[in-house]
């Protein structure tokens, strides 16, 4: 299917509507790049969408937002790589969503056996989930229980901090404390514990200056009595960071062992998200999925673009049963172009597994391609007139069409001398008739 057809039939507006119904950037990217499906895959897709429509009717939405973890998983596959806390938490969230989705789908399995294929691809990762829960809390802090060494380091950090606090608070008990300190408050500067000393009194306490307030009234001083303790605290903080790195490295190693399975499950989760978006679209706009047939039988068809814009289009029956060709005539603004676009866009949506606004009794054949020539195609960059552009496009259509192609031509032969245009139009229609295309 050419990009020209999807552009002229405004398929991008349908895709944008679907994207708004997804829960991840990865799902939106999938929709942007999706292609028409082969018949066997399309049949399965139609069954899955119908199944998800029923699932939404009964349970409502079963998904919530999730990050694109594909890059993190590919990073984890590299030996000695280490994922960050945020990356691991994003993976953890996806694991929880996969578990919830599995639970929802299993409960619906007796009504829809096509879900077996989805469940087969959605893995179970209880061990990994438990390892992450044991090491990282929901706010993104590595738990002290993540490793024995980390527990001991943090225990010592607390003890050193307590000793520093006691020594500094003792300074506030000095008889001259009101003269010395601008506030009786322990604070941090450059990750070291300091006290706020009045600048005029700073020489009365031995220590290291770590800065001055904007007014110049206060000097932040690290008293000599806590310098060694602050040094020790800095060393412990470094050890803590090293131990956190080891914890993350271990978690990354566990993820690495399951990375391929995780990636397959994540790709299926995206597929579930996109299929749910299609199902949601179908439910909101009263759509259905036609069955496969030998002829075009779209009953009570509404233009999809007008439908999503709440313009209440008039339903039409588009039936091509005894013959493959149909010529529309009538006055300007009579709806001929809308009719053509309705048929064209409905088929494009159908071939992508998207429900369309038609009666459930509708049928559509599987075309090998769809071609359209609609609208003003003047090409200034190639110095082509509107007529020349149409002829160039129609020439390409005729060269690539088969008896199983759907060809939609709007205002055939327009834009030139009426007599010559009519003759050309008849010749083109005669060729398409001999080709036996739709």
PDB file of N, CA and C in Angstrom, residues 133-211:
ATOM      1  N   UNK A 133      11.713  -6.064  44.290  1.00  0.00           N
ATOM      2  CA  UNK A 133      10.984  -5.601  45.479  1.00  0.00           C
ATOM      3  C   UNK A 133      11.862  -5.661  46.729  1.00  0.00           C
ATOM      4  N   UNK A 134      12.693  -6.672  46.819  1.00  0.00           N
ATOM      5  CA  UNK A 134      13.565  -6.827  47.989  1.00  0.00           C
ATOM      6  C   UNK A 134      14.656  -5.764  48.029  1.00  0.00           C
ATOM      7  N   UNK A 135      15.052  -5.269  46.837  1.00  0.00           N
ATOM      8  CA  UNK A 135      16.203  -4.361  46.765  1.00  0.00           C
ATOM      9  C   UNK A 135      15.834  -2.885  46.671  1.00  0.00           C
ATOM     10  N   UNK A 136      14.713  -2.565  46.046  1.00  0.00           N
ATOM     11  CA  UNK A 136      14.379  -1.156  45.775  1.00  0.00           C
ATOM     12  C   UNK A 136      12.967  -0.872  46.270  1.00  0.00           C
ATOM     13  N   UNK A 137      12.808   0.236  47.004  1.00  0.00           N
ATOM     14  CA  UNK A 137      11.449   0.593  47.424  1.00  0.00           C
ATOM     15  C   UNK A 137      10.776   1.418  46.323  1.00  0.00           C
ATOM     16  N   UNK A 138       9.454   1.574  46.365  1.00  0.00           N
ATOM     17  CA  UNK A 138       8.733   2.247  45.268  1.00  0.00           C
ATOM     18  C   UNK A 138       9.205   3.670  44.986  1.00  0.00           C
ATOM     19  N   UNK A 139       9.788   4.339  45.985  1.00  0.00           N
ATOM     20  CA  UNK A 139      10.253   5.719  45.768  1.00  0.00           C
ATOM     21  C   UNK A 139      11.610   5.773  45.074  1.00  0.00           C
ATOM     22  N   UNK A 140      12.223   4.597  44.835  1.00  0.00           N
ATOM     23  CA  UNK A 140      13.495   4.571  44.123  1.00  0.00           C
ATOM     24  C   UNK A 140      14.711   4.550  45.015  1.00  0.00           C
ATOM     25  N   UNK A 141      14.549   4.239  46.287  1.00  0.00           N
ATOM     26  CA  UNK A 141      15.667   4.140  47.235  1.00  0.00           C
ATOM     27  C   UNK A 141      16.081   2.679  47.368  1.00  0.00           C
ATOM     28  N   UNK A 142      17.388   2.434  47.285  1.00  0.00           N
ATOM     29  CA  UNK A 142      17.883   1.078  47.505  1.00  0.00           C
ATOM     30  C   UNK A 142      17.709   0.744  48.986  1.00  0.00           C
ATOM     31  N   UNK A 143      17.045  -0.351  49.273  1.00  0.00           N
ATOM     32  CA  UNK A 143      16.800  -0.747  50.658  1.00  0.00           C
ATOM     33  C   UNK A 143      18.085  -1.230  51.327  1.00  0.00           C
ATOM     34  N   UNK A 144      18.191  -0.971  52.612  1.00  0.00           N
ATOM     35  CA  UNK A 144      19.361  -1.435  53.365  1.00  0.00           C
ATOM     36  C   UNK A 144      19.445  -2.960  53.350  1.00  0.00           C
ATOM     37  N   UNK A 145      18.292  -3.623  53.248  1.00  0.00           N
ATOM     38  CA  UNK A 145      18.254  -5.080  53.244  1.00  0.00           C
ATOM     39  C   UNK A 145      18.698  -5.679  51.913  1.00  0.00           C
ATOM     40  N   UNK A 146      19.020  -4.814  50.930  1.00  0.00           N
ATOM     41  CA  UNK A 146      19.430  -5.312  49.615  1.00  0.00           C
ATOM     42  C   UNK A 146      20.714  -6.129  49.688  1.00  0.00           C
ATOM     43  N   UNK A 147      21.574  -5.802  50.666  1.00  0.00           N
ATOM     44  CA  UNK A 147      22.800  -6.597  50.879  1.00  0.00           C
ATOM     45  C   UNK A 147      23.255  -6.445  52.327  1.00  0.00           C
ATOM     46  N   UNK A 148      23.950  -7.445  52.837  1.00  0.00           N
ATOM     47  CA  UNK A 148      24.432  -7.399  54.219  1.00  0.00           C
ATOM     48  C   UNK A 148      25.428  -6.259  54.414  1.00  0.00           C
ATOM     49  N   UNK A 149      26.335  -6.073  53.440  1.00  0.00           N
ATOM     50  CA  UNK A 149      27.340  -5.002  53.556  1.00  0.00           C
ATOM     51  C   UNK A 149      26.681  -3.633  53.571  1.00  0.00           C
ATOM     52  N   UNK A 150      25.661  -3.462  52.715  1.00  0.00           N
ATOM     53  CA  UNK A 150      24.970  -2.168  52.677  1.00  0.00           C
ATOM     54  C   UNK A 150      24.279  -1.903  54.009  1.00  0.00           C
ATOM     55  N   UNK A 151      23.705  -2.921  54.591  1.00  0.00           N
ATOM     56  CA  UNK A 151      23.044  -2.774  55.891  1.00  0.00           C
ATOM     57  C   UNK A 151      24.053  -2.303  56.949  1.00  0.00           C
ATOM     58  N   UNK A 152      25.253  -2.909  56.978  1.00  0.00           N
ATOM     59  CA  UNK A 152      26.259  -2.549  57.965  1.00  0.00           C
ATOM     60  C   UNK A 152      26.808  -1.151  57.727  1.00  0.00           C
ATOM     61  N   UNK A 153      27.012  -0.793  56.469  1.00  0.00           N
ATOM     62  CA  UNK A 153      27.527   0.546  56.133  1.00  0.00           C
ATOM     63  C   UNK A 153      26.548   1.611  56.597  1.00  0.00           C
ATOM     64  N   UNK A 154      25.270   1.414  56.278  1.00  0.00           N
ATOM     65  CA  UNK A 154      24.267   2.415  56.666  1.00  0.00           C
ATOM     66  C   UNK A 154      24.088   2.475  58.181  1.00  0.00           C
ATOM     67  N   UNK A 155      24.257   1.358  58.848  1.00  0.00           N
ATOM     68  CA  UNK A 155      24.197   1.346  60.305  1.00  0.00           C
ATOM     69  C   UNK A 155      25.312   2.208  60.881  1.00  0.00           C
ATOM     70  N   UNK A 156      26.514   2.081  60.288  1.00  0.00           N
ATOM     71  CA  UNK A 156      27.644   2.882  60.764  1.00  0.00           C
ATOM     72  C   UNK A 156      27.459   4.351  60.407  1.00  0.00           C
ATOM     73  N   UNK A 157      26.890   4.625  59.253  1.00  0.00           N
ATOM     74  CA  UNK A 157      26.617   6.007  58.853  1.00  0.00           C
ATOM     75  C   UNK A 157      25.703   6.684  59.868  1.00  0.00           C
ATOM     76  N   UNK A 158      24.669   5.985  60.266  1.00  0.00           N
ATOM     77  CA  UNK A 158      23.743   6.545  61.256  1.00  0.00           C
ATOM     78  C   UNK A 158      24.449   6.847  62.574  1.00  0.00           C
ATOM     79  N   UNK A 159      25.352   5.958  62.976  1.00  0.00           N
ATOM     80  CA  UNK A 159      26.067   6.160  64.231  1.00  0.00           C
ATOM     81  C   UNK A 159      26.994   7.367  64.156  1.00  0.00           C
ATOM     82  N   UNK A 160      27.695   7.517  63.033  1.00  0.00           N
ATOM     83  CA  UNK A 160      28.600   8.658  62.854  1.00  0.00           C
ATOM     84  C   UNK A 160      27.799   9.953  62.809  1.00  0.00           C
ATOM     85  N   UNK A 161      26.668   9.940  62.095  1.00  0.00           N
ATOM     86  CA  UNK A 161      25.820  11.136  62.019  1.00  0.00           C
ATOM     87  C   UNK A 161      25.293  11.510  63.400  1.00  0.00           C
ATOM     88  N   UNK A 162      24.971  10.514  64.184  1.00  0.00           N
ATOM     89  CA  UNK A 162      24.482  10.779  65.546  1.00  0.00           C
ATOM     90  C   UNK A 162      25.571  11.436  66.387  1.00  0.00           C
ATOM     91  N   UNK A 163      26.804  10.936  66.277  1.00  0.00           N
ATOM     92  CA  UNK A 163      27.925  11.498  67.037  1.00  0.00           C
ATOM     93  C   UNK A 163      28.202  12.939  66.612  1.00  0.00           C
ATOM     94  N   UNK A 164      28.189  13.188  65.296  1.00  0.00           N
ATOM     95  CA  UNK A 164      28.413  14.552  64.790  1.00  0.00           C
ATOM     96  C   UNK A 164      27.339  15.493  65.335  1.00  0.00           C
ATOM     97  N   UNK A 165      26.093  15.045  65.262  1.00  0.00           N
ATOM     98  CA  UNK A 165      24.977  15.873  65.734  1.00  0.00           C
ATOM     99  C   UNK A 165      25.133  16.209  67.225  1.00  0.00           C
ATOM    100  N   UNK A 166      25.512  15.223  68.011  1.00  0.00           N
ATOM    101  CA  UNK A 166      25.682  15.447  69.453  1.00  0.00           C
ATOM    102  C   UNK A 166      26.784  16.462  69.720  1.00  0.00           C
ATOM    103  N   UNK A 167      27.902  16.368  69.001  1.00  0.00           N
ATOM    104  CA  UNK A 167      29.019  17.300  69.206  1.00  0.00           C
ATOM    105  C   UNK A 167      28.649  18.721  68.797  1.00  0.00           C
ATOM    106  N   UNK A 168      27.925  18.847  67.696  1.00  0.00           N
ATOM    107  CA  UNK A 168      27.550  20.187  67.236  1.00  0.00           C
ATOM    108  C   UNK A 168      26.472  20.801  68.134  1.00  0.00           C
ATOM    109  N   UNK A 169      25.545  19.985  68.580  1.00  0.00           N
ATOM    110  CA  UNK A 169      24.519  20.510  69.495  1.00  0.00           C
ATOM    111  C   UNK A 169      25.124  20.948  70.822  1.00  0.00           C
ATOM    112  N   UNK A 170      26.219  20.297  71.198  1.00  0.00           N
ATOM    113  CA  UNK A 170      26.909  20.698  72.438  1.00  0.00           C
ATOM    114  C   UNK A 170      27.457  22.119  72.322  1.00  0.00           C
ATOM    115  N   UNK A 171      27.853  22.500  71.091  1.00  0.00           N
ATOM    116  CA  UNK A 171      28.364  23.868  70.875  1.00  0.00           C
ATOM    117  C   UNK A 171      27.277  24.905  71.151  1.00  0.00           C
ATOM    118  N   UNK A 172      26.034  24.528  70.827  1.00  0.00           N
ATOM    119  CA  UNK A 172      24.932  25.479  71.040  1.00  0.00           C
ATOM    120  C   UNK A 172      24.640  25.711  72.523  1.00  0.00           C
ATOM    121  N   UNK A 173      25.226  24.877  73.385  1.00  0.00           N
ATOM    122  CA  UNK A 173      25.006  25.018  74.827  1.00  0.00           C
ATOM    123  C   UNK A 173      26.037  25.937  75.491  1.00  0.00           C
ATOM    124  N   UNK A 174      27.008  26.392  74.688  1.00  0.00           N
ATOM    125  CA  UNK A 174      28.014  27.313  75.246  1.00  0.00           C
ATOM    126  C   UNK A 174      27.333  28.586  75.762  1.00  0.00           C
ATOM    127  N   UNK A 175      27.893  29.184  76.831  1.00  0.00           N
ATOM    128  CA  UNK A 175      27.312  30.427  77.389  1.00  0.00           C
ATOM    129  C   UNK A 175      27.247  31.566  76.372  1.00  0.00           C
ATOM    130  N   UNK A 176      28.231  31.561  75.419  1.00  0.00           N
ATOM    131  CA  UNK A 176      28.279  32.656  74.434  1.00  0.00           C
ATOM    132  C   UNK A 176      27.618  32.265  73.109  1.00  0.00           C
ATOM    133  N   UNK A 177      26.775  31.251  73.144  1.00  0.00           N
ATOM    134  CA  UNK A 177      26.194  30.750  71.892  1.00  0.00           C
ATOM    135  C   UNK A 177      25.356  31.795  71.166  1.00  0.00           C
ATOM    136  N   UNK A 178      24.684  32.660  71.915  1.00  0.00           N
ATOM    137  CA  UNK A 178      23.856  33.687  71.267  1.00  0.00           C
ATOM    138  C   UNK A 178      24.705  34.687  70.504  1.00  0.00           C
ATOM    139  N   UNK A 179      25.927  34.881  70.974  1.00  0.00           N
ATOM    140  CA  UNK A 179      26.848  35.814  70.296  1.00  0.00           C
ATOM    141  C   UNK A 179      27.469  35.137  69.074  1.00  0.00           C
ATOM    142  N   UNK A 180      27.731  33.824  69.196  1.00  0.00           N
ATOM    143  CA  UNK A 180      28.455  33.105  68.144  1.00  0.00           C
ATOM    144  C   UNK A 180      27.583  32.716  66.945  1.00  0.00           C
ATOM    145  N   UNK A 181      26.381  32.232  67.191  1.00  0.00           N
ATOM    146  CA  UNK A 181      25.589  31.610  66.116  1.00  0.00           C
ATOM    147  C   UNK A 181      24.425  32.494  65.661  1.00  0.00           C
ATOM    148  N   UNK A 182      24.280  32.580  64.353  1.00  0.00           N
ATOM    149  CA  UNK A 182      23.135  33.322  63.805  1.00  0.00           C
ATOM    150  C   UNK A 182      21.855  32.498  63.971  1.00  0.00           C
ATOM    151  N   UNK A 183      22.008  31.172  63.970  1.00  0.00           N
ATOM    152  CA  UNK A 183      20.902  30.244  64.246  1.00  0.00           C
ATOM    153  C   UNK A 183      21.480  29.019  64.936  1.00  0.00           C
ATOM    154  N   UNK A 184      20.715  28.434  65.816  1.00  0.00           N
ATOM    155  CA  UNK A 184      21.158  27.184  66.449  1.00  0.00           C
ATOM    156  C   UNK A 184      20.599  26.022  65.629  1.00  0.00           C
ATOM    157  N   UNK A 185      21.247  25.858  64.469  1.00  0.00           N
ATOM    158  CA  UNK A 185      20.739  24.912  63.479  1.00  0.00           C
ATOM    159  C   UNK A 185      21.913  24.209  62.802  1.00  0.00           C
ATOM    160  N   UNK A 186      21.840  22.893  62.748  1.00  0.00           N
ATOM    161  CA  UNK A 186      22.871  22.116  62.030  1.00  0.00           C
ATOM    162  C   UNK A 186      22.438  21.986  60.581  1.00  0.00           C
ATOM    163  N   UNK A 187      23.332  22.258  59.657  1.00  0.00           N
ATOM    164  CA  UNK A 187      22.995  22.184  58.237  1.00  0.00           C
ATOM    165  C   UNK A 187      24.124  21.503  57.461  1.00  0.00           C
ATOM    166  N   UNK A 188      23.918  21.349  56.155  1.00  0.00           N
ATOM    167  CA  UNK A 188      24.909  20.689  55.296  1.00  0.00           C
ATOM    168  C   UNK A 188      25.435  21.644  54.243  1.00  0.00           C
ATOM    169  N   UNK A 189      26.710  21.612  54.051  1.00  0.00           N
ATOM    170  CA  UNK A 189      27.357  22.333  52.962  1.00  0.00           C
ATOM    171  C   UNK A 189      28.391  21.395  52.345  1.00  0.00           C
ATOM    172  N   UNK A 190      28.266  21.183  51.008  1.00  0.00           N
ATOM    173  CA  UNK A 190      29.192  20.279  50.305  1.00  0.00           C
ATOM    174  C   UNK A 190      29.224  18.896  50.972  1.00  0.00           C
ATOM    175  N   UNK A 191      28.032  18.448  51.389  1.00  0.00           N
ATOM    176  CA  UNK A 191      27.863  17.140  52.035  1.00  0.00           C
ATOM    177  C   UNK A 191      28.630  16.986  53.354  1.00  0.00           C
ATOM    178  N   UNK A 192      28.913  18.095  53.991  1.00  0.00           N
ATOM    179  CA  UNK A 192      29.570  18.050  55.304  1.00  0.00           C
ATOM    180  C   UNK A 192      28.729  18.847  56.299  1.00  0.00           C
ATOM    181  N   UNK A 193      28.658  18.356  57.544  1.00  0.00           N
ATOM    182  CA  UNK A 193      27.851  19.010  58.574  1.00  0.00           C
ATOM    183  C   UNK A 193      28.549  20.278  59.053  1.00  0.00           C
ATOM    184  N   UNK A 194      27.802  21.401  59.063  1.00  0.00           N
ATOM    185  CA  UNK A 194      28.341  22.694  59.475  1.00  0.00           C
ATOM    186  C   UNK A 194      27.327  23.396  60.384  1.00  0.00           C
ATOM    187  N   UNK A 195      27.783  24.494  60.989  1.00  0.00           N
ATOM    188  CA  UNK A 195      26.894  25.326  61.799  1.00  0.00           C
ATOM    189  C   UNK A 195      26.954  26.766  61.299  1.00  0.00           C
ATOM    190  N   UNK A 196      25.847  27.513  61.409  1.00  0.00           N
ATOM    191  CA  UNK A 196      25.828  28.906  60.943  1.00  0.00           C
ATOM    192  C   UNK A 196      26.374  29.854  62.030  1.00  0.00           C
ATOM    193  N   UNK A 197      27.532  30.392  61.774  1.00  0.00           N
ATOM    194  CA  UNK A 197      28.201  31.283  62.727  1.00  0.00           C
ATOM    195  C   UNK A 197      28.093  32.718  62.228  1.00  0.00           C
ATOM    196  N   UNK A 198      27.885  33.662  63.162  1.00  0.00           N
ATOM    197  CA  UNK A 198      27.877  35.076  62.768  1.00  0.00           C
ATOM    198  C   UNK A 198      29.260  35.424  62.231  1.00  0.00           C
ATOM    199  N   UNK A 199      29.296  36.030  61.082  1.00  0.00           N
ATOM    200  CA  UNK A 199      30.574  36.307  60.416  1.00  0.00           C
ATOM    201  C   UNK A 199      31.529  37.079  61.329  1.00  0.00           C
ATOM    202  N   UNK A 200      30.987  37.999  62.132  1.00  0.00           N
ATOM    203  CA  UNK A 200      31.835  38.809  63.006  1.00  0.00           C
ATOM    204  C   UNK A 200      32.468  37.986  64.136  1.00  0.00           C
ATOM    205  N   UNK A 201      31.894  36.771  64.361  1.00  0.00           N
ATOM    206  CA  UNK A 201      32.406  35.936  65.458  1.00  0.00           C
ATOM    207  C   UNK A 201      33.101  34.667  64.960  1.00  0.00           C
ATOM    208  N   UNK A 202      33.313  34.545  63.685  1.00  0.00           N
ATOM    209  CA  UNK A 202      33.790  33.294  63.117  1.00  0.00           C
ATOM    210  C   UNK A 202      35.170  32.886  63.644  1.00  0.00           C
ATOM    211  N   UNK A 203      36.026  33.855  63.996  1.00  0.00           N
ATOM    212  CA  UNK A 203      37.383  33.532  64.463  1.00  0.00           C
ATOM    213  C   UNK A 203      37.400  32.945  65.878  1.00  0.00           C
ATOM    214  N   UNK A 204      36.259  32.980  66.552  1.00  0.00           N
ATOM    215  CA  UNK A 204      36.200  32.485  67.922  1.00  0.00           C
ATOM    216  C   UNK A 204      36.025  30.966  67.984  1.00  0.00           C
ATOM    217  N   UNK A 205      35.787  30.321  66.787  1.00  0.00           N
ATOM    218  CA  UNK A 205      35.664  28.865  66.724  1.00  0.00           C
ATOM    219  C   UNK A 205      36.650  28.348  65.676  1.00  0.00           C
ATOM    220  N   UNK A 206      37.467  27.366  66.062  1.00  0.00           N
ATOM    221  CA  UNK A 206      38.429  26.776  65.125  1.00  0.00           C
ATOM    222  C   UNK A 206      37.672  25.837  64.186  1.00  0.00           C
ATOM    223  N   UNK A 207      37.901  26.012  62.881  1.00  0.00           N
ATOM    224  CA  UNK A 207      37.225  25.135  61.927  1.00  0.00           C
ATOM    225  C   UNK A 207      37.478  25.547  60.488  1.00  0.00           C
ATOM    226  N   UNK A 208      36.728  24.932  59.575  1.00  0.00           N
ATOM    227  CA  UNK A 208      36.882  25.169  58.132  1.00  0.00           C
ATOM    228  C   UNK A 208      35.645  25.879  57.607  1.00  0.00           C
ATOM    229  N   UNK A 209      35.855  26.986  56.892  1.00  0.00           N
ATOM    230  CA  UNK A 209      34.752  27.752  56.319  1.00  0.00           C
ATOM    231  C   UNK A 209      34.286  27.083  55.029  1.00  0.00           C
ATOM    232  N   UNK A 210      32.960  26.929  54.901  1.00  0.00           N
ATOM    233  CA  UNK A 210      32.392  26.287  53.699  1.00  0.00           C
ATOM    234  C   UNK A 210      31.459  27.220  52.927  1.00  0.00           C
ATOM    235  N   UNK A 211      31.474  28.484  53.281  1.00  0.00           N
ATOM    236  CA  UNK A 211      30.644  29.416  52.527  1.00  0.00           C
ATOM    237  C   UNK A 211      30.059  30.506  53.405  1.00  0.00           C
TER     238      UNK A 211
END
